[in-house]
Amino acid sequence: MKRPNILILYTDQQRWDALGVNGNDEIITPNLDALAARGCNFSHHFVQNPVCMPSRVSMFSSQYPSSLGITRMGVPVPEDTLTLPQALKQYGYRRANIGKLHFLPHANRDHTLPHPSYGFDHLEIADEPGVYEDAYRAWARARAPEQMDAISAGVPPGTRVWQEALGIEDDIVHRGDPKGRFDFAGPIPCAADDNLTHSAFVGERTIEFIRQARDEPFLCIAGFYSPHAPWIVPQSYLDLYDASALSIPSFPPEIDRQRPAAPDALYSDDQLRGARHGYYAMISEVDDYVGRILAALEACGKRDETIVVFTSDHGEWLGEHLRYGKGYPAPDVVSRVPLIIDAPGMPAGGEYEGLAEAVDIVPTLLELAAIPQPSIMQGESLAGVLRGDGDARRKDAALTEAAGWKSLRSPQFQYLIHIDGRECLWDLATDPGAYQDLAELREYQPELARCRKLLLTRLLAMERPLPRTWAY
């Protein structure tokens, strides 16, 4: 049999509701909406960690962060970790990652040195836009050397400390000071040409990889940085939106009273709309390049023999709970992200409302490629769902975890337990924003006990003892 190609379109920090097909009538994502119409859209898909590095290695290895021992940022992924590209190696796949991978901390290393392969044949790593001397900066310099001072999103504070400690001087000007790297104030028109953005780099290089593919099947991961803040995006995508017409979150009265009156202050109405303006525009830019990538796949005659996956590593607070970014305690705006899978020969227009986890993606791809799932992997294949069998599998909860806490998402509730025993419980049927903690209320004690049991049974099911070599 000819095994299918696998194309993974992977964004950074994209909430589940930041797609038109997921009920957002303000965002412009025609190509991703069309992909969902052609494939299967998973409406309750959750990541296993609320920040980049642990979430990404968990997804690609189909192991929970606690099993990997990687529950927070800054932990390098061991090079012998079994991930999707390694699982595909013996089956003849050519394996590429273009753009963000984030298996290594990026603030304290020399990006001109070779990156560990992690099972890939082809790597063009660029974890941040224009911050380091990496594949993206080399690509941009070859096209417009005079615009190198316009492509950086800003140096992270940790990078600045490392460079100063070692006496490293960069040869380009970076945007703002270290705090500017975490600028959530609103949209920032890109100072470089539209075709020099990180998304343009990922899109163009992914298309080139697809065009060069020959007879062997391929795995290609297109690692977009967008819509991660700061929201730097070409003006042409900002012009798609009228910021004044964008909606803002609905806050409980006690939270709403904490918001400032000054129009330019964080969490004011104007600032919340501005944040959405930049965030949505970055997603529309990604959507544009998704359309170009899929058109190239079609033009090469490979569209009908390629599994296409679109997902993200975690969401974004986007002003809800008066917060920006991601992290603890991983409510839906952070842990619930898009998942669209379009596989050859599967029914079009499917939608699955049951719970799915990011650890389920790799087992799904392996089953669709007729490759056995390694026993160390902890996810469950979604292939039956893609075939139209809605009863193929039913998870009773999704787990998101980090150092010191674990969160369980059931169809109705989010349960959170901390290392010191403190518990929280939110009823998302009556409180979708998870503002009211019900853990202390007497009437919710039965549900609290049920969630504890769900978590304990999940932890038992996650165990993967080392294999025995004989009976004793």
Tab-separated table of C-alpha atoms in Angstrom:
chain	number	residue	atom	x	y	z
A	1	MET	CA	0.000	0.000	0.000
A	2	LYS	CA	1.042	3.616	-0.512
A	3	ARG	CA	0.986	5.326	2.841
A	4	PRO	CA	-0.539	8.809	3.056
A	5	ASN	CA	1.444	11.993	3.362
A	6	ILE	CA	0.941	13.889	6.625
A	7	LEU	CA	0.771	17.693	6.753
A	8	ILE	CA	0.396	19.315	10.182
A	9	LEU	CA	-0.494	23.014	10.242
A	10	TYR	CA	0.412	24.072	13.778
A	11	THR	CA	-0.268	27.542	15.186
A	12	ASP	CA	0.870	29.017	18.490
A	13	GLN	CA	-1.619	30.306	21.068
A	14	GLN	CA	-4.875	29.959	19.115
A	15	ARG	CA	-8.113	29.539	21.067
A	16	TRP	CA	-10.790	27.131	19.896
A	17	ASP	CA	-13.254	29.939	19.190
A	18	ALA	CA	-10.808	31.831	16.955
A	19	LEU	CA	-12.178	30.245	13.778
A	20	GLY	CA	-15.248	31.114	11.761
A	21	VAL	CA	-16.335	27.485	11.615
A	22	ASN	CA	-16.316	27.376	15.427
A	23	GLY	CA	-19.026	29.994	15.715
A	24	ASN	CA	-16.998	33.198	15.535
A	25	ASP	CA	-18.774	35.399	12.989
A	26	GLU	CA	-16.229	38.219	13.363
A	27	ILE	CA	-13.017	36.419	12.390
A	28	ILE	CA	-12.109	35.850	8.718
A	29	THR	CA	-10.815	32.289	8.148
A	30	PRO	CA	-12.279	31.041	4.843
A	31	ASN	CA	-9.562	28.485	4.094
A	32	LEU	CA	-9.645	26.848	7.514
A	33	ASP	CA	-13.450	26.856	7.436
A	34	ALA	CA	-13.269	25.077	4.083
A	35	LEU	CA	-10.796	22.563	5.498
A	36	ALA	CA	-13.280	21.778	8.285
A	37	ALA	CA	-16.058	21.328	5.725
A	38	ARG	CA	-13.899	18.834	3.870
A	39	GLY	CA	-12.696	16.982	6.971
A	40	CYS	CA	-13.790	16.533	10.588
A	41	ASN	CA	-13.936	19.348	13.136
A	42	PHE	CA	-13.421	18.467	16.802
A	43	SER	CA	-15.321	20.912	18.993
A	44	HIS	CA	-13.973	19.839	22.402
A	45	HIS	CA	-10.265	19.220	21.871
A	46	PHE	CA	-7.911	19.960	24.768
A	47	VAL	CA	-4.136	20.233	25.120
A	48	GLN	CA	-2.274	18.552	27.989
A	49	ASN	CA	-0.259	21.564	29.163
A	50	PRO	CA	-1.057	25.296	28.958
A	51	VAL	CA	2.337	26.498	27.645
A	52	CYS	CA	4.360	25.835	24.505
A	53	MET	CA	7.185	23.372	25.143
A	54	PRO	CA	5.400	20.775	27.324
A	55	SER	CA	2.274	20.934	25.168
A	56	ARG	CA	4.186	20.384	21.933
A	57	VAL	CA	6.272	17.423	23.060
A	58	SER	CA	3.183	15.886	24.683
A	59	MET	CA	1.281	16.080	21.399
A	60	PHE	CA	4.126	14.780	19.222
A	61	SER	CA	4.973	11.918	21.605
A	62	SER	CA	1.389	11.003	22.614
A	63	GLN	CA	2.511	11.050	26.240
A	64	TYR	CA	1.226	13.192	29.080
A	65	PRO	CA	3.660	15.835	30.378
A	66	SER	CA	3.998	14.106	33.758
A	67	SER	CA	4.970	10.860	32.013
A	68	LEU	CA	7.646	12.697	30.060
A	69	GLY	CA	8.839	14.619	33.116
A	70	ILE	CA	8.319	17.844	31.136
A	71	THR	CA	5.607	19.882	32.854
A	72	ARG	CA	7.012	23.407	32.475
A	73	MET	CA	9.030	25.578	30.132
A	74	GLY	CA	12.800	25.427	29.839
A	75	VAL	CA	13.238	21.633	29.913
A	76	PRO	CA	15.098	20.389	26.804
A	77	VAL	CA	13.370	17.436	25.168
A	78	PRO	CA	15.685	14.398	25.406
A	79	GLU	CA	16.869	13.444	21.944
A	80	ASP	CA	15.763	9.826	22.359
A	81	THR	CA	12.121	10.760	23.084
A	82	LEU	CA	9.858	8.710	20.810
A	83	THR	CA	7.924	11.187	18.690
A	84	LEU	CA	5.927	11.058	15.471
A	85	PRO	CA	8.876	11.570	13.065
A	86	GLN	CA	10.788	8.748	14.743
A	87	ALA	CA	7.751	6.453	14.612
A	88	LEU	CA	7.500	7.088	10.860
A	89	LYS	CA	11.209	6.609	10.069
A	90	GLN	CA	11.205	2.877	9.356
A	91	TYR	CA	8.175	3.236	7.087
A	92	GLY	CA	9.930	5.315	4.463
A	93	TYR	CA	8.700	8.801	5.357
A	94	ARG	CA	10.683	11.955	4.603
A	95	ARG	CA	10.153	14.111	7.681
A	96	ALA	CA	10.360	17.914	7.908
A	97	ASN	CA	9.682	20.680	10.410
A	98	ILE	CA	9.531	24.217	9.087
A	99	GLY	CA	9.151	27.108	11.524
A	100	LYS	CA	8.465	26.663	15.208
A	101	LEU	CA	9.284	23.364	16.931
A	102	HIS	CA	10.310	24.516	20.431
A	103	PHE	CA	11.807	21.271	21.712
A	104	LEU	CA	14.737	23.269	23.147
A	105	PRO	CA	14.821	26.442	25.236
A	106	HIS	CA	15.667	29.162	22.756
A	107	ALA	CA	16.828	32.066	24.929
A	108	ASN	CA	20.279	30.666	25.857
A	109	ARG	CA	21.751	28.994	22.797
A	110	ASP	CA	23.425	29.723	19.496
A	111	HIS	CA	20.832	29.235	16.758
A	112	THR	CA	23.451	29.033	14.013
A	113	LEU	CA	24.613	25.654	15.346
A	114	PRO	CA	22.951	22.430	14.122
A	115	HIS	CA	19.708	21.576	15.904
A	116	PRO	CA	19.190	18.006	17.210
A	117	SER	CA	17.290	16.075	14.557
A	118	TYR	CA	14.577	14.580	16.801
A	119	GLY	CA	13.866	12.146	13.975
A	120	PHE	CA	13.488	14.756	11.229
A	121	ASP	CA	15.374	14.647	7.926
A	122	HIS	CA	14.759	18.309	7.147
A	123	LEU	CA	14.765	21.127	9.704
A	124	GLU	CA	14.254	24.845	9.171
A	125	ILE	CA	13.814	25.900	12.793
A	126	ALA	CA	12.673	29.399	13.737
A	127	ASP	CA	11.004	29.450	17.140
A	128	GLU	CA	10.681	33.259	17.312
A	129	PRO	CA	10.227	35.861	14.559
A	130	GLY	CA	13.535	37.539	13.818
A	131	VAL	CA	14.956	37.270	17.326
A	132	TYR	CA	17.809	34.862	16.547
A	133	GLU	CA	20.194	34.149	13.695
A	134	ASP	CA	18.143	31.180	12.517
A	135	ALA	CA	16.489	29.808	9.381
A	136	TYR	CA	13.883	32.589	9.254
A	137	ARG	CA	16.393	35.405	9.560
A	138	ALA	CA	18.627	33.821	6.897
A	139	TRP	CA	15.604	33.495	4.578
A	140	ALA	CA	14.596	37.126	5.129
A	141	ARG	CA	18.146	38.400	4.700
A	142	ALA	CA	18.429	36.675	1.322
A	143	ARG	CA	15.318	38.529	0.138
A	144	ALA	CA	15.612	41.964	1.695
A	145	PRO	CA	18.825	42.566	3.688
A	146	GLU	CA	17.872	46.223	4.085
A	147	GLN	CA	14.762	45.247	6.084
A	148	MET	CA	16.394	43.105	8.761
A	149	ASP	CA	15.732	45.720	11.450
A	150	ALA	CA	11.987	45.408	10.755
A	151	ILE	CA	11.351	41.694	11.261
A	152	SER	CA	11.997	41.104	14.973
A	153	ALA	CA	9.103	40.637	17.400
A	154	GLY	CA	11.375	41.787	20.226
A	155	VAL	CA	13.982	40.049	22.345
A	156	PRO	CA	12.633	37.972	25.259
A	157	PRO	CA	14.005	39.100	28.647
A	158	GLY	CA	15.853	35.807	29.180
A	159	THR	CA	17.624	36.210	25.850
A	160	ARG	CA	18.763	39.710	26.738
A	161	VAL	CA	20.221	38.485	30.040
A	162	TRP	CA	22.068	35.613	28.326
A	163	GLN	CA	23.472	37.871	25.596
A	164	GLU	CA	24.667	40.478	28.087
A	165	ALA	CA	26.238	37.846	30.356
A	166	LEU	CA	28.223	36.392	27.443
A	167	GLY	CA	28.959	39.710	25.733
A	168	ILE	CA	27.003	38.793	22.613
A	169	GLU	CA	26.053	41.676	20.329
A	170	ASP	CA	23.425	41.267	17.633
A	171	ASP	CA	23.723	43.040	14.294
A	172	ILE	CA	20.063	43.997	13.908
A	173	VAL	CA	17.809	46.374	15.779
A	174	HIS	CA	15.050	44.683	17.771
A	175	ARG	CA	11.649	46.103	18.468
A	176	GLY	CA	11.208	47.754	21.858
A	177	ASP	CA	12.716	46.746	25.186
A	178	PRO	CA	12.360	43.284	26.775
A	179	LYS	CA	8.875	44.144	28.044
A	180	GLY	CA	7.831	44.934	24.490
A	181	ARG	CA	8.122	41.236	23.731
A	182	PHE	CA	4.994	40.797	25.888
A	183	ASP	CA	3.069	43.722	24.463
A	184	PHE	CA	-0.669	43.002	24.602
A	185	ALA	CA	-1.838	46.571	24.036
A	186	GLY	CA	-3.104	46.081	20.511
A	187	PRO	CA	-2.201	45.526	16.864
A	188	ILE	CA	1.213	46.539	15.533
A	189	PRO	CA	1.497	47.002	11.752
A	190	CYS	CA	4.469	45.025	10.466
A	191	ALA	CA	7.323	47.350	9.468
A	192	ALA	CA	8.658	44.893	6.878
A	193	ASP	CA	7.109	43.925	3.558
A	194	ASP	CA	4.089	41.617	3.763
A	195	ASN	CA	6.058	38.758	2.208
A	196	LEU	CA	8.802	38.875	4.883
A	197	THR	CA	6.795	37.811	7.951
A	198	HIS	CA	7.393	34.601	9.875
A	199	SER	CA	4.092	33.264	8.512
A	200	ALA	CA	5.282	34.034	4.977
A	201	PHE	CA	8.501	32.126	5.696
A	202	VAL	CA	6.614	29.082	6.993
A	203	GLY	CA	4.142	29.194	4.114
A	204	GLU	CA	6.731	29.594	1.355
A	205	ARG	CA	9.151	26.995	2.680
A	206	THR	CA	6.347	24.480	3.299
A	207	ILE	CA	5.156	24.923	-0.274
A	208	GLU	CA	8.692	24.408	-1.555
A	209	PHE	CA	9.061	21.218	0.483
A	210	ILE	CA	5.779	19.873	-0.912
A	211	ARG	CA	6.800	20.693	-4.465
A	212	GLN	CA	10.108	18.876	-4.062
A	213	ALA	CA	8.531	15.741	-2.577
A	214	ARG	CA	8.925	12.684	-4.759
A	215	ASP	CA	7.493	9.182	-4.493
A	216	GLU	CA	8.162	8.509	-0.815
A	217	PRO	CA	5.479	9.651	1.651
A	218	PHE	CA	6.259	12.753	3.679
A	219	LEU	CA	5.551	14.261	7.066
A	220	CYS	CA	5.672	18.063	7.019
A	221	ILE	CA	5.003	20.229	10.066
A	222	ALA	CA	4.336	23.886	9.305
A	223	GLY	CA	5.048	25.600	12.625
A	224	PHE	CA	3.448	29.048	12.560
A	225	TYR	CA	4.312	31.509	15.344
A	226	SER	CA	1.054	33.421	14.914
A	227	PRO	CA	-1.184	34.386	16.652
A	228	HIS	CA	1.275	34.632	19.559
A	229	ALA	CA	1.728	38.166	20.912
A	230	PRO	CA	2.978	40.755	20.213
A	231	TRP	CA	0.355	41.073	17.516
A	232	ILE	CA	2.599	42.221	14.680
A	233	VAL	CA	0.881	41.721	11.333
A	234	PRO	CA	0.844	43.317	7.871
A	235	GLN	CA	-1.529	46.233	7.524
A	236	SER	CA	-3.350	44.436	4.705
A	237	TYR	CA	-4.693	41.895	7.209
A	238	LEU	CA	-5.527	44.554	9.781
A	239	ASP	CA	-7.553	46.280	7.064
A	240	LEU	CA	-9.854	43.260	6.872
A	241	TYR	CA	-11.380	44.301	10.201
A	242	ASP	CA	-13.216	47.239	11.741
A	243	ALA	CA	-11.847	47.195	15.281
A	244	SER	CA	-14.737	49.262	16.626
A	245	ALA	CA	-17.186	46.545	15.558
A	246	LEU	CA	-15.443	43.707	17.390
A	247	SER	CA	-17.078	42.301	20.503
A	248	ILE	CA	-15.462	42.152	23.935
A	249	PRO	CA	-15.733	39.517	26.665
A	250	SER	CA	-18.703	39.441	28.984
A	251	PHE	CA	-17.450	39.935	32.544
A	252	PRO	CA	-19.238	39.218	35.812
A	253	PRO	CA	-20.092	42.501	37.621
A	254	GLU	CA	-17.374	42.086	40.261
A	255	ILE	CA	-14.741	41.661	37.518
A	256	ASP	CA	-16.181	44.368	35.308
A	257	ARG	CA	-15.804	46.891	38.158
A	258	GLN	CA	-12.057	46.266	38.192
A	259	ARG	CA	-11.603	47.397	34.608
A	260	PRO	CA	-10.080	50.883	34.078
A	261	ALA	CA	-11.961	53.795	32.598
A	262	ALA	CA	-9.037	55.163	30.574
A	263	PRO	CA	-9.528	54.127	26.915
A	264	ASP	CA	-5.864	53.197	26.388
A	265	ALA	CA	-5.472	51.185	29.602
A	266	LEU	CA	-5.278	47.398	29.603
A	267	TYR	CA	-8.726	45.755	29.720
A	268	SER	CA	-10.631	48.885	28.713
A	269	ASP	CA	-13.209	48.382	25.958
A	270	ASP	CA	-10.980	50.004	23.342
A	271	GLN	CA	-7.937	47.997	24.372
A	272	LEU	CA	-9.850	44.706	24.405
A	273	ARG	CA	-11.092	45.415	20.875
A	274	GLY	CA	-7.581	46.365	19.783
A	275	ALA	CA	-6.203	43.111	21.134
A	276	ARG	CA	-8.787	41.141	19.189
A	277	HIS	CA	-8.025	43.198	16.110
A	278	GLY	CA	-4.368	42.191	16.134
A	279	TYR	CA	-5.047	38.599	17.193
A	280	TYR	CA	-7.702	38.032	14.531
A	281	ALA	CA	-5.584	39.659	11.819
A	282	MET	CA	-2.661	37.327	12.581
A	283	ILE	CA	-4.992	34.344	12.273
A	284	SER	CA	-6.292	35.669	8.958
A	285	GLU	CA	-2.697	35.875	7.718
A	286	VAL	CA	-2.148	32.237	8.725
A	287	ASP	CA	-5.413	31.328	7.012
A	288	ASP	CA	-4.166	32.954	3.817
A	289	TYR	CA	-0.994	30.857	3.860
A	290	VAL	CA	-2.956	27.719	4.712
A	291	GLY	CA	-4.930	28.344	1.537
A	292	ARG	CA	-1.723	28.726	-0.477
A	293	ILE	CA	-0.209	25.557	1.011
A	294	LEU	CA	-3.323	23.509	0.260
A	295	ALA	CA	-3.469	24.937	-3.274
A	296	ALA	CA	0.141	23.868	-3.832
A	297	LEU	CA	-0.703	20.415	-2.502
A	298	GLU	CA	-3.560	20.232	-5.013
A	299	ALA	CA	-1.410	21.503	-7.878
A	300	CYS	CA	1.179	18.797	-7.181
A	301	GLY	CA	-1.502	16.106	-7.310
A	302	LYS	CA	-0.963	15.189	-3.655
A	303	ARG	CA	-4.109	16.590	-2.023
A	304	ASP	CA	-6.081	13.341	-2.162
A	305	GLU	CA	-3.231	11.321	-0.700
A	306	THR	CA	-2.426	13.611	2.219
A	307	ILE	CA	-3.786	13.744	5.769
A	308	VAL	CA	-4.079	17.398	6.769
A	309	VAL	CA	-4.208	18.336	10.462
A	310	PHE	CA	-4.775	21.836	11.789
A	311	THR	CA	-4.322	22.515	15.502
A	312	SER	CA	-2.574	24.733	18.071
A	313	ASP	CA	-0.418	24.218	21.153
A	314	HIS	CA	-2.658	26.176	23.567
A	315	GLY	CA	-5.040	29.118	23.646
A	316	GLU	CA	-4.943	32.747	24.783
A	317	TRP	CA	-6.731	34.565	27.621
A	318	LEU	CA	-7.294	37.555	25.295
A	319	GLY	CA	-8.436	39.733	28.184
A	320	GLU	CA	-10.774	37.266	29.864
A	321	HIS	CA	-10.290	37.115	33.635
A	322	LEU	CA	-8.323	40.342	33.036
A	323	ARG	CA	-5.363	38.370	31.735
A	324	TYR	CA	-3.365	37.928	28.539
A	325	GLY	CA	-1.171	35.036	27.448
A	326	LYS	CA	-1.649	31.508	28.704
A	327	GLY	CA	-1.063	29.267	31.712
A	328	TYR	CA	-2.587	28.279	35.060
A	329	PRO	CA	-5.353	27.261	35.733
A	330	ALA	CA	-5.958	26.361	32.071
A	331	PRO	CA	-9.642	27.177	31.560
A	332	ASP	CA	-11.188	26.560	28.151
A	333	VAL	CA	-9.769	29.755	26.632
A	334	VAL	CA	-6.282	28.322	27.277
A	335	SER	CA	-6.685	24.537	27.098
A	336	ARG	CA	-9.350	24.171	24.380
A	337	VAL	CA	-7.911	24.616	20.887
A	338	PRO	CA	-8.948	23.869	17.302
A	339	LEU	CA	-8.497	20.439	15.799
A	340	ILE	CA	-9.416	19.731	12.188
A	341	ILE	CA	-8.410	16.479	10.484
A	342	ASP	CA	-8.972	15.897	6.774
A	343	ALA	CA	-7.973	12.358	5.797
A	344	PRO	CA	-8.285	10.689	2.372
A	345	GLY	CA	-11.310	8.461	1.994
A	346	MET	CA	-13.086	9.787	5.090
A	347	PRO	CA	-16.547	11.406	5.051
A	348	ALA	CA	-16.578	15.175	4.650
A	349	GLY	CA	-18.178	17.678	6.982
A	350	GLY	CA	-17.917	15.663	10.167
A	351	GLU	CA	-18.135	17.264	13.579
A	352	TYR	CA	-17.277	15.491	16.797
A	353	GLU	CA	-18.554	17.022	20.032
A	354	GLY	CA	-17.040	14.457	22.394
A	355	LEU	CA	-13.848	15.079	24.313
A	356	ALA	CA	-10.543	14.689	22.485
A	357	GLU	CA	-6.976	15.300	23.660
A	358	ALA	CA	-3.823	16.370	21.862
A	359	VAL	CA	-2.230	13.032	22.806
A	360	ASP	CA	-4.825	11.402	20.517
A	361	ILE	CA	-3.445	13.002	17.345
A	362	VAL	CA	-0.366	10.833	16.785
A	363	PRO	CA	-2.212	7.506	17.393
A	364	THR	CA	-4.795	8.686	14.854
A	365	LEU	CA	-2.148	9.408	12.230
A	366	LEU	CA	-0.414	6.094	12.833
A	367	GLU	CA	-3.647	4.126	12.448
A	368	LEU	CA	-4.535	5.985	9.253
A	369	ALA	CA	-1.067	5.153	7.908
A	370	ALA	CA	-1.398	1.465	8.913
A	371	ILE	CA	1.436	1.763	11.430
A	372	PRO	CA	1.199	0.141	14.868
A	373	GLN	CA	0.954	2.452	17.870
A	374	PRO	CA	3.963	2.020	20.203
A	375	SER	CA	2.848	0.772	23.602
A	376	ILE	CA	4.490	3.709	25.359
A	377	MET	CA	2.021	6.123	23.756
A	378	GLN	CA	-0.956	7.112	25.916
A	379	GLY	CA	-3.460	8.608	23.479
A	380	GLU	CA	-6.401	6.947	21.745
A	381	SER	CA	-6.902	6.964	17.994
A	382	LEU	CA	-9.647	9.142	16.535
A	383	ALA	CA	-9.715	7.196	13.267
A	384	GLY	CA	-13.105	5.657	14.059
A	385	VAL	CA	-14.561	9.113	14.548
A	386	LEU	CA	-13.140	10.195	11.174
A	387	ARG	CA	-14.831	7.200	9.540
A	388	GLY	CA	-18.168	8.454	10.849
A	389	ASP	CA	-18.558	6.147	13.828
A	390	GLY	CA	-19.471	8.640	16.546
A	391	ASP	CA	-19.587	5.856	19.113
A	392	ALA	CA	-16.096	4.634	18.263
A	393	ARG	CA	-14.702	6.094	21.461
A	394	ARG	CA	-15.917	8.220	24.335
A	395	LYS	CA	-13.479	9.837	26.738
A	396	ASP	CA	-15.055	10.832	30.017
A	397	ALA	CA	-12.517	13.607	30.685
A	398	ALA	CA	-9.540	15.518	29.274
A	399	LEU	CA	-6.451	16.133	31.394
A	400	THR	CA	-4.317	19.277	31.456
A	401	GLU	CA	-1.420	19.285	33.909
A	402	ALA	CA	1.639	21.230	34.983
A	403	ALA	CA	4.064	21.308	37.893
A	404	GLY	CA	2.008	21.392	41.091
A	405	TRP	CA	-1.518	21.008	39.703
A	406	LYS	CA	-3.790	18.974	37.479
A	407	SER	CA	-7.011	20.010	35.752
A	408	LEU	CA	-9.714	17.638	34.548
A	409	ARG	CA	-12.289	18.741	31.984
A	410	SER	CA	-15.486	16.661	31.860
A	411	PRO	CA	-18.296	17.454	29.423
A	412	GLN	CA	-19.781	19.898	31.959
A	413	PHE	CA	-17.206	20.680	34.636
A	414	GLN	CA	-13.604	21.750	35.084
A	415	TYR	CA	-11.962	20.325	38.193
A	416	LEU	CA	-8.624	21.577	39.499
A	417	ILE	CA	-6.454	20.155	42.281
A	418	HIS	CA	-3.232	21.611	43.624
A	419	ILE	CA	-0.250	19.912	45.220
A	420	ASP	CA	-1.375	21.155	48.648
A	421	GLY	CA	-4.811	19.563	48.250
A	422	ARG	CA	-6.795	22.706	47.394
A	423	GLU	CA	-9.594	22.037	44.926
A	424	CYS	CA	-11.644	24.164	42.534
A	425	LEU	CA	-14.738	23.292	40.525
A	426	TRP	CA	-16.484	25.239	37.776
A	427	ASP	CA	-19.830	24.383	36.191
A	428	LEU	CA	-19.325	25.390	32.560
A	429	ALA	CA	-22.978	24.812	31.693
A	430	THR	CA	-23.982	27.797	33.829
A	431	ASP	CA	-20.649	29.633	33.939
A	432	PRO	CA	-18.834	29.175	30.591
A	433	GLY	CA	-16.117	31.645	31.547
A	434	ALA	CA	-15.236	29.696	34.717
A	435	TYR	CA	-15.507	32.657	37.084
A	436	GLN	CA	-17.397	31.092	40.014
A	437	ASP	CA	-15.579	28.413	42.009
A	438	LEU	CA	-18.153	25.973	43.436
A	439	ALA	CA	-15.835	23.607	45.303
A	440	GLU	CA	-16.964	24.778	48.768
A	441	LEU	CA	-20.695	24.556	48.078
A	442	ARG	CA	-22.482	21.612	49.707
A	443	GLU	CA	-24.650	20.815	46.700
A	444	TYR	CA	-21.560	20.276	44.533
A	445	GLN	CA	-19.784	17.820	46.833
A	446	PRO	CA	-21.051	14.758	44.896
A	447	GLU	CA	-19.674	16.225	41.658
A	448	LEU	CA	-16.404	17.052	43.386
A	449	ALA	CA	-16.101	13.425	44.530
A	450	ARG	CA	-16.904	12.187	41.016
A	451	CYS	CA	-14.140	14.362	39.547
A	452	ARG	CA	-11.628	13.073	42.101
A	453	LYS	CA	-12.469	9.529	41.050
A	454	LEU	CA	-12.181	10.434	37.365
A	455	LEU	CA	-8.739	11.897	37.978
A	456	LEU	CA	-7.549	8.882	39.976
A	457	THR	CA	-8.728	6.412	37.349
A	458	ARG	CA	-7.102	8.522	34.615
A	459	LEU	CA	-3.795	8.481	36.478
A	460	LEU	CA	-4.005	4.707	36.793
A	461	ALA	CA	-4.795	4.344	33.076
A	462	MET	CA	-1.783	6.536	32.204
A	463	GLU	CA	0.697	4.156	33.816
A	464	ARG	CA	3.152	2.547	31.405
A	465	PRO	CA	5.391	0.116	33.330
A	466	LEU	CA	8.627	-0.862	31.639
A	467	PRO	CA	8.200	-4.072	29.590
A	468	ARG	CA	9.140	-7.394	31.127
A	469	THR	CA	11.632	-9.602	29.323
A	470	TRP	CA	10.222	-12.816	30.840
A	471	ALA	CA	7.860	-14.007	33.548
A	472	TYR	CA	10.295	-13.193	36.347
